[in-house]
Coordinates of C-alpha atoms and ligand atoms in Angstrom, one line a residue:
M12 CA 110.0 86.4 96.3
P13 CA 113.5 85.9 93.8
M14 CA 112.6 85.7 90.4
S15 CA 109.5 86.5 89.6
A16 CA 107.0 83.3 89.5
D17 CA 106.0 84.5 86.4
F18 CA 109.1 83.6 85.2
E19 CA 109.9 80.3 87.2
Q20 CA 106.5 79.2 85.6
R21 CA 107.9 79.6 81.9
L22 CA 111.2 78.4 82.2
N23 CA 111.0 75.3 83.6
P24 CA 109.8 73.1 81.7
L25 CA 111.8 74.8 79.4
L26 CA 115.1 74.2 81.2
Q27 CA 116.2 70.5 80.0
G28 CA 115.5 71.3 76.3
I29 CA 117.8 74.4 76.4
A30 CA 120.3 73.2 78.8
D31 CA 121.1 71.0 76.1
H32 CA 120.7 73.2 72.9
Y33 CA 123.0 75.3 74.4
G34 CA 125.3 73.7 77.3
T35 CA 125.7 75.4 80.1
P36 CA 126.3 77.6 82.3
F37 CA 124.6 80.3 80.9
H38 CA 122.6 83.3 81.9
I39 CA 118.8 83.6 80.9
Y40 CA 117.0 86.5 80.7
D41 CA 113.0 86.9 80.1
E42 CA 111.7 89.2 78.5
Q43 CA 108.3 88.8 79.0
G44 CA 108.9 90.1 82.7
I45 CA 111.5 93.0 81.8
R46 CA 108.8 94.4 80.1
D47 CA 105.5 93.5 82.6
T48 CA 107.9 95.3 84.9
G49 CA 109.0 98.1 83.0
E50 CA 105.2 98.9 81.7
H51 CA 104.6 99.4 85.1
L52 CA 106.4 101.2 85.9
N53 CA 105.2 103.8 82.7
R54 CA 101.9 103.3 84.6
V55 CA 102.4 104.2 88.5
F56 CA 104.3 107.0 87.1
S57 CA 101.5 108.4 84.3
G58 CA 100.9 111.4 86.7
I59 CA 104.1 113.2 86.5
E60 CA 104.5 114.8 83.2
G61 CA 107.3 113.5 81.2
F62 CA 108.7 110.7 83.8
R63 CA 111.7 109.2 81.7
E64 CA 113.0 105.9 83.1
Y65 CA 116.9 106.0 82.2
Y66 CA 118.0 102.8 82.3
A67 CA 120.9 102.4 84.0
V68 CA 123.1 100.4 81.4
K69 CA 126.1 98.9 83.2
A70 CA 123.3 96.5 85.2
L71 CA 122.6 94.6 81.9
P72 CA 124.8 96.2 79.0
N73 CA 123.9 93.9 75.8
P74 CA 122.3 95.4 72.4
R75 CA 119.4 92.9 73.0
I76 CA 118.3 94.4 76.2
L77 CA 118.3 97.7 75.7
Q78 CA 116.9 97.9 72.4
I79 CA 113.5 96.1 74.3
M80 CA 113.9 99.6 77.4
Q81 CA 114.3 101.3 73.6
S82 CA 110.9 100.2 73.0
L83 CA 109.4 100.6 77.0
G84 CA 110.7 104.5 76.0
F85 CA 113.4 104.6 78.0
G86 CA 115.7 106.3 78.1
F87 CA 119.8 105.1 78.8
D88 CA 122.2 106.2 81.9
C89 CA 124.9 105.9 81.3
S90 CA 128.7 105.9 83.0
S91 CA 131.1 104.9 80.7
V92 CA 133.0 105.9 76.8
A93 CA 131.9 102.2 75.8
E94 CA 128.1 102.4 77.6
L95 CA 127.4 105.6 75.8
R96 CA 128.7 103.6 72.1
L97 CA 126.3 100.5 73.0
C98 CA 123.0 103.2 73.1
R99 CA 124.4 105.3 69.8
D100 CA 125.5 102.2 68.0
L101 CA 121.2 101.4 68.8
G102 CA 120.1 104.6 67.6
A103 CA 120.5 106.6 71.2
R104 CA 121.2 110.3 70.8
G105 CA 120.5 113.9 73.2
E106 CA 118.6 114.1 75.4
E107 CA 117.8 110.1 75.0
I108 CA 121.2 109.9 76.9
M109 CA 122.4 111.1 80.6
F110 CA 126.4 110.9 81.2
T111 CA 126.5 110.7 84.8
S112 CA 130.4 110.1 85.1
N113 CA 133.0 109.9 88.0
N114 CA 136.8 110.8 88.1
T115 CA 135.7 112.7 84.8
S116 CA 138.5 112.5 82.1
Q117 CA 139.2 115.2 78.6
T118 CA 138.7 111.1 76.9
D119 CA 134.5 110.6 78.1
F120 CA 133.8 114.7 78.1
E121 CA 134.6 113.9 73.7
G122 CA 132.4 110.9 73.8
A123 CA 129.9 112.7 75.6
A124 CA 129.5 115.6 73.1
A125 CA 130.4 113.2 70.6
E126 CA 127.3 111.9 67.9
G127 CA 124.6 113.9 69.0
G128 CA 125.8 114.4 73.1
C129 CA 123.9 113.4 75.6
V130 CA 122.6 115.3 79.2
L131 CA 125.9 115.8 80.8
N132 CA 125.8 114.8 84.6
L133 CA 128.7 116.8 86.3
D134 CA 130.3 115.0 88.9
D135 CA 132.1 118.1 90.7
I136 CA 132.2 122.0 90.5
S137 CA 136.4 121.8 89.5
L138 CA 134.3 119.8 85.9
V139 CA 132.3 123.0 85.3
D140 CA 135.6 125.0 84.1
K141 CA 137.3 122.0 82.3
V142 CA 133.7 120.7 80.3
P143 CA 136.1 121.7 76.7
E144 CA 132.0 123.2 75.9
M145 CA 129.4 123.9 78.4
P146 CA 125.9 122.7 76.1
E147 CA 123.0 123.9 76.9
L148 CA 121.2 121.9 79.3
I149 CA 123.5 121.0 81.8
C150 CA 122.4 118.8 85.5
F151 CA 124.5 118.5 88.8
R152 CA 124.7 115.2 91.5
Y153 CA 124.6 116.0 94.4
N154 CA 125.7 114.6 97.4
P155 CA 123.5 116.5 100.3
G156 CA 126.4 115.5 102.9
E157 CA 125.1 114.6 106.4
R158 CA 121.5 114.6 105.2
R159 CA 119.4 118.1 105.0
T160 CA 116.0 117.5 104.4
G161 CA 112.7 117.7 106.5
N162 CA 111.6 114.9 108.5
S163 CA 113.6 111.5 107.4
I164 CA 117.3 110.3 107.4
I165 CA 118.0 108.5 104.0
G166 CA 121.8 108.0 104.7
T167 CA 124.4 110.1 105.0
P168 CA 126.6 109.8 101.7
V169 CA 130.1 111.9 103.4
E170 CA 131.9 109.5 102.7
A171 CA 131.0 108.8 99.0
K172 CA 133.2 110.2 96.2
Y173 CA 130.1 111.0 94.9
G174 CA 128.8 114.2 93.3
V175 CA 128.5 118.3 94.6
A176 CA 129.2 118.6 97.7
H177 CA 125.9 121.0 99.5
D178 CA 127.6 124.5 99.7
Q179 CA 129.1 124.0 95.9
L180 CA 125.8 123.6 94.3
L181 CA 124.2 127.4 94.4
D182 CA 128.1 127.9 93.3
A183 CA 128.1 124.8 90.4
Y184 CA 124.5 125.7 88.8
R185 CA 125.5 130.0 88.8
R186 CA 129.3 129.2 87.6
A187 CA 127.6 126.6 84.7
K188 CA 125.2 129.7 83.9
A189 CA 127.7 132.3 83.0
R190 CA 129.5 129.8 80.9
G191 CA 126.6 129.7 78.7
A192 CA 123.9 127.1 80.4
K193 CA 120.1 128.2 79.3
R194 CA 118.4 125.2 81.2
F195 CA 119.1 122.9 84.3
G196 CA 118.2 118.9 86.1
L197 CA 119.4 118.1 89.9
H198 CA 120.2 114.6 90.1
T199 CA 121.1 112.7 93.2
M200 CA 121.7 108.8 93.4
L201 CA 121.6 107.6 97.0
A202 CA 120.2 104.4 98.1
S203 CA 121.4 100.4 96.7
N204 CA 119.0 97.7 96.2
E205 CA 117.1 100.3 99.1
L206 CA 113.8 97.8 99.9
N207 CA 112.1 101.0 101.7
Y208 CA 110.4 102.7 98.7
T209 CA 110.5 106.0 101.1
Y210 CA 114.1 106.6 101.0
M211 CA 112.9 107.5 97.5
V212 CA 110.4 109.6 98.8
E213 CA 112.2 112.2 100.3
T214 CA 114.8 111.7 98.3
A215 CA 112.5 113.6 95.4
R216 CA 110.8 115.2 98.1
M217 CA 114.8 117.0 98.7
L218 CA 115.3 118.1 94.8
L219 CA 112.4 119.4 94.6
E220 CA 112.8 121.9 98.0
R221 CA 116.9 122.9 96.2
V222 CA 115.0 123.5 93.2
E223 CA 113.3 125.5 95.0
W224 CA 116.1 127.4 96.2
I225 CA 118.8 127.0 93.3
S226 CA 115.8 128.4 91.3
Q227 CA 114.8 131.5 93.1
E228 CA 118.7 132.5 94.0
L229 CA 119.6 132.1 89.9
D230 CA 116.4 133.1 88.8
I231 CA 117.0 129.5 86.4
R232 CA 114.3 127.1 86.3
F233 CA 115.0 123.3 86.3
D234 CA 113.7 121.1 83.3
F235 CA 113.6 117.9 85.4
I236 CA 115.4 116.3 88.5
N237 CA 117.1 113.0 88.9
I238 CA 116.4 110.6 91.9
G239 CA 119.2 107.5 90.8
G240 CA 118.5 104.1 91.1
G241 CA 118.9 102.5 94.0
L242 CA 115.4 100.6 94.5
G243 CA 115.9 97.0 95.4
I244 CA 114.6 93.6 93.9
P245 CA 114.3 91.2 97.0
Y246 CA 116.9 89.3 96.9
R247 CA 116.0 86.5 99.8
P248 CA 112.4 84.6 99.4
E249 CA 111.3 86.2 103.1
E250 CA 111.2 90.1 101.9
T251 CA 108.5 91.9 100.6
A252 CA 109.2 93.8 97.2
L253 CA 109.1 98.0 97.1
D254 CA 106.1 99.0 97.1
I255 CA 106.7 100.7 93.8
D256 CA 102.7 102.1 93.8
A257 CA 102.7 103.6 97.1
M258 CA 106.3 105.1 95.7
A259 CA 104.8 106.7 93.2
R260 CA 102.0 108.0 94.5
E261 CA 103.6 109.6 96.8
I262 CA 105.7 111.7 95.2
T263 CA 103.2 112.2 92.3
E264 CA 101.7 113.7 95.3
L265 CA 104.8 115.7 96.1
F266 CA 104.8 117.2 92.3
Q267 CA 101.4 118.2 92.6
V268 CA 102.0 120.0 95.4
F269 CA 105.3 121.4 93.7
G270 CA 103.0 122.4 90.9
Q271 CA 100.6 124.6 92.9
K272 CA 102.7 126.8 94.3
H273 CA 105.4 127.7 91.4
G274 CA 102.4 127.0 87.9
Y275 CA 105.2 124.1 86.7
T276 CA 106.8 121.1 87.2
P277 CA 110.2 119.7 86.5
K278 CA 110.0 116.2 84.6
L279 CA 110.7 113.7 86.7
Y280 CA 113.5 111.0 85.5
V281 CA 114.9 108.0 87.3
E282 CA 117.8 105.4 86.5
S283 CA 117.4 102.1 87.4
G284 CA 118.8 99.3 86.5
R285 CA 118.6 96.5 88.9
Y286 CA 114.7 96.7 89.6
I287 CA 113.7 96.2 86.1
T288 CA 116.2 92.9 85.0
G289 CA 117.5 91.8 87.9
P290 CA 115.1 89.4 89.1
H291 CA 114.4 88.6 85.3
G292 CA 117.6 86.6 84.7
V293 CA 118.6 83.7 86.3
L294 CA 123.0 81.6 86.3
V295 CA 121.8 78.1 84.9
T296 CA 124.7 75.7 85.7
R297 CA 125.4 72.1 86.1
A298 CA 126.2 70.0 89.3
I299 CA 129.8 68.2 87.7
N300 CA 131.0 67.1 91.2
R301 CA 130.4 66.9 95.1
K302 CA 133.2 66.1 97.5
E303 CA 132.6 65.8 101.3
I304 CA 135.4 66.8 103.3
Y305 CA 134.8 68.8 105.7
R306 CA 131.3 70.1 104.8
T307 CA 129.9 69.0 102.2
Y308 CA 130.7 71.2 98.0
V309 CA 128.2 70.7 95.1
G310 CA 130.9 71.9 92.2
V311 CA 129.0 73.4 89.3
D312 CA 130.5 74.5 86.4
A313 CA 129.6 77.9 86.5
C314 CA 132.5 80.6 88.8
M315 CA 132.6 84.2 90.0
S316 CA 134.0 85.4 86.5
A317 CA 129.7 84.3 85.5
L318 CA 128.1 86.4 89.2
M319 CA 130.9 88.7 91.3
R320 CA 127.7 89.1 93.8
P321 CA 128.6 86.7 96.0
G322 CA 131.9 86.5 97.0
M323 CA 132.3 90.0 96.5
Y324 CA 129.6 91.1 98.4
G325 CA 128.3 88.5 100.1
A326 CA 125.2 88.8 98.6
Y327 CA 122.9 86.3 99.0
H328 CA 121.5 84.6 95.5
H329 CA 118.7 82.5 95.9
I330 CA 119.5 78.4 94.3
T331 CA 117.0 76.2 93.2
V332 CA 116.9 72.7 91.9
P333 CA 114.6 73.0 88.8
G334 CA 112.7 69.7 89.6
H335 CA 113.4 68.7 92.6
S336 CA 111.9 70.1 96.0
G337 CA 113.2 69.4 100.3
S338 CA 115.2 70.9 101.4
D339 CA 117.6 67.7 101.9
E340 CA 121.1 69.2 103.0
V341 CA 123.8 71.9 104.1
V342 CA 126.2 72.7 100.8
D343 CA 128.4 75.0 99.5
V344 CA 128.0 76.2 96.5
A345 CA 131.6 76.7 94.9
G346 CA 133.0 76.9 91.1
S347 CA 136.4 76.3 90.4
L348 CA 138.1 79.7 90.6
C349 CA 141.3 78.7 92.8
E350 CA 139.8 81.7 95.5
N351 CA 137.4 80.5 98.6
N352 CA 135.0 82.9 98.4
D353 CA 134.6 81.8 94.7
K354 CA 131.2 80.6 96.4
F355 CA 127.3 81.0 95.3
A356 CA 125.8 79.3 97.8
I357 CA 127.0 79.2 101.6
Q358 CA 125.8 76.4 104.2
R359 CA 122.9 76.4 101.9
T360 CA 120.3 74.2 102.3
L361 CA 118.9 72.2 99.5
P362 CA 117.6 69.5 98.3
K363 CA 120.2 66.4 97.3
V364 CA 121.9 67.6 94.0
S365 CA 123.5 64.9 92.0
D366 CA 125.7 65.5 89.3
G367 CA 124.2 66.6 86.3
D368 CA 121.5 68.9 88.1
L369 CA 120.6 71.9 86.4
L370 CA 120.9 74.6 89.4
C371 CA 119.5 77.6 88.7
I372 CA 121.1 81.3 90.5
H373 CA 118.5 83.2 90.8
D374 CA 118.5 87.7 89.9
T375 CA 121.5 87.6 88.2
G376 CA 119.7 90.3 85.8
A377 CA 121.6 93.1 87.1
H378 CA 125.1 93.7 87.7
G379 CA 125.3 89.9 87.0
H380 CA 127.7 89.0 83.5
A381 CA 128.2 92.4 83.7
M382 CA 130.8 92.2 86.7
G383 CA 132.5 89.2 85.8
F384 CA 136.0 89.4 85.4
N385 CA 138.4 87.2 83.5
Y386 CA 140.9 86.3 87.3
N387 CA 142.4 83.0 86.6
G388 CA 141.6 82.4 83.2
K389 CA 138.1 81.6 83.7
A390 CA 136.0 82.6 80.2
R391 CA 132.5 85.1 81.3
P392 CA 129.8 82.9 80.0
K393 CA 126.4 83.2 77.5
E394 CA 123.4 85.1 78.0
L395 CA 120.3 84.6 76.8
L396 CA 116.9 85.4 76.2
L397 CA 113.6 83.8 76.5
R398 CA 111.5 86.2 74.3
S399 CA 107.7 86.9 74.5
D400 CA 107.5 83.8 72.1
G401 CA 109.1 81.9 73.8
S402 CA 111.5 81.2 70.9
V403 CA 115.1 81.5 72.8
E404 CA 118.1 83.9 71.4
L405 CA 121.7 83.2 72.3
I406 CA 122.2 87.4 72.5
R407 CA 126.0 87.1 73.6
R408 CA 128.0 84.0 72.8
E409 CA 130.2 82.9 75.4
E410 CA 134.2 83.9 75.9
T411 CA 137.2 81.8 74.2
L412 CA 140.6 81.1 75.0
E413 CA 140.5 83.5 71.6
D414 CA 139.0 86.1 73.3
L415 CA 141.7 86.2 77.0
F416 CA 144.9 85.5 75.0
A417 CA 143.6 89.2 72.3
T418 CA 145.4 91.8 74.3
L419 CA 149.2 89.6 74.3
D420 CA 148.8 89.8 70.3
Y421 CA 150.1 93.2 69.5
E422 CA 153.2 94.5 67.3
A423 CA 156.5 94.5 69.4
D424 CA 157.5 97.5 70.8
L425 CA 160.7 97.9 72.8
Y426 CA 162.1 101.4 74.9
T427 CA 165.0 102.0 75.5
P428 CA 165.8 104.7 78.0
A429 CA 168.8 106.1 77.5
D430 CA 171.8 106.6 80.6
Ligands
PLP504 C1 124.9 101.9 89.2 C2 123.8 103.9 89.6 C3 122.4 103.1 88.8 C4 121.4 102.6 89.1 O1 121.7 101.2 90.0 P1 121.3 99.9 91.0 O2 121.0 99.5 91.8 O3 121.1 99.2 89.7 O4 119.5 100.5 90.4 C5 121.8 104.8 88.6 N1 123.1 105.0 88.6 C6 124.2 105.2 89.0 C7 124.4 107.2 88.4 C8 124.9 104.7 89.4 O5 125.8 104.4 89.5

């Protein structure tokens, strides 16, 4: 079921008024839905001491949303200096932030160490010597390559650029220890929009096995394992939601077994973005043109600057036309960019749409606005928050032409290479 049914019930009666007040297009996020999902996650994992979600900031990097994450007790997963800054501006410090960069630069390291630091998650063994100062707590991102776990195959990330290879793993911790690290974490991220919960259970199992092995070899103890993000959401109406309860139950069992054997358990971290906010956002856009050529096109006032996923990955986003039901016609829903992949839907069956109708493009609460871009001089739309008390707050204004031209405002700098 795309977009939570509760959100739809809350939003639809208010939609026309909100659109009249703020103008279209806009993304709107559902505070109550985000809170419900976050609280549920905390509840199902409450059997593991020290469980914590580190919200993947890149999914929806808006300070008002990140404040909601803080109030749920979540930390933040950052992968850039800009994301670190957003979180620190909200007061997050030290172990409230995990920094998972890749192809890490010295600027990244400086950003990570600044303002109370963060948990550094190193993406390669070569970085052990490049970190200006080895922190007391260090984590590595592990890339298992050909899957080496017990009974299930959960992908062969040999082509992925991320992480420390299996054969380097022991050395990575050995060298970090030699440089002064005292506490350790182990991270991996192997799934993307995965609806089969057993993948995450297998990931946890694999990491616990590695922890056992590395601890024995190097006489170190692990503070935490981080099973990454990638928890899926059902974008299509016929898909079933990830069974988070079963996932939590089975991972909790793995931790119990580990605890009985070793007399302690590491903490469990996840860093989900999509699962937490994805279904709790929609892009609201107005039909402005109807075009009948070889196909019928519904032209809307948003374009792929607001939502890249359909154009970039061919991703499906469910579309509804509030106040209209029925399956009247097959259309392409298009924006105004000079790119033929600027379509929110291709050959989609929708109710008959007329100019002026509002369309809701579902599940834009993660990797939606954040992925937007300015090609063709298209500005990104505003973001709104439907608050738990029923009021609506503007949480980001739309971009203006001045914003787009801001980088053309600079001091003259002419360089004449001597010959
Ligand atoms: C993108 C990303 C996530 C979040 O992915 P979701 O699909 O939104 O859960 C988590 N961790 C890392 C390292 C990422 O790059």
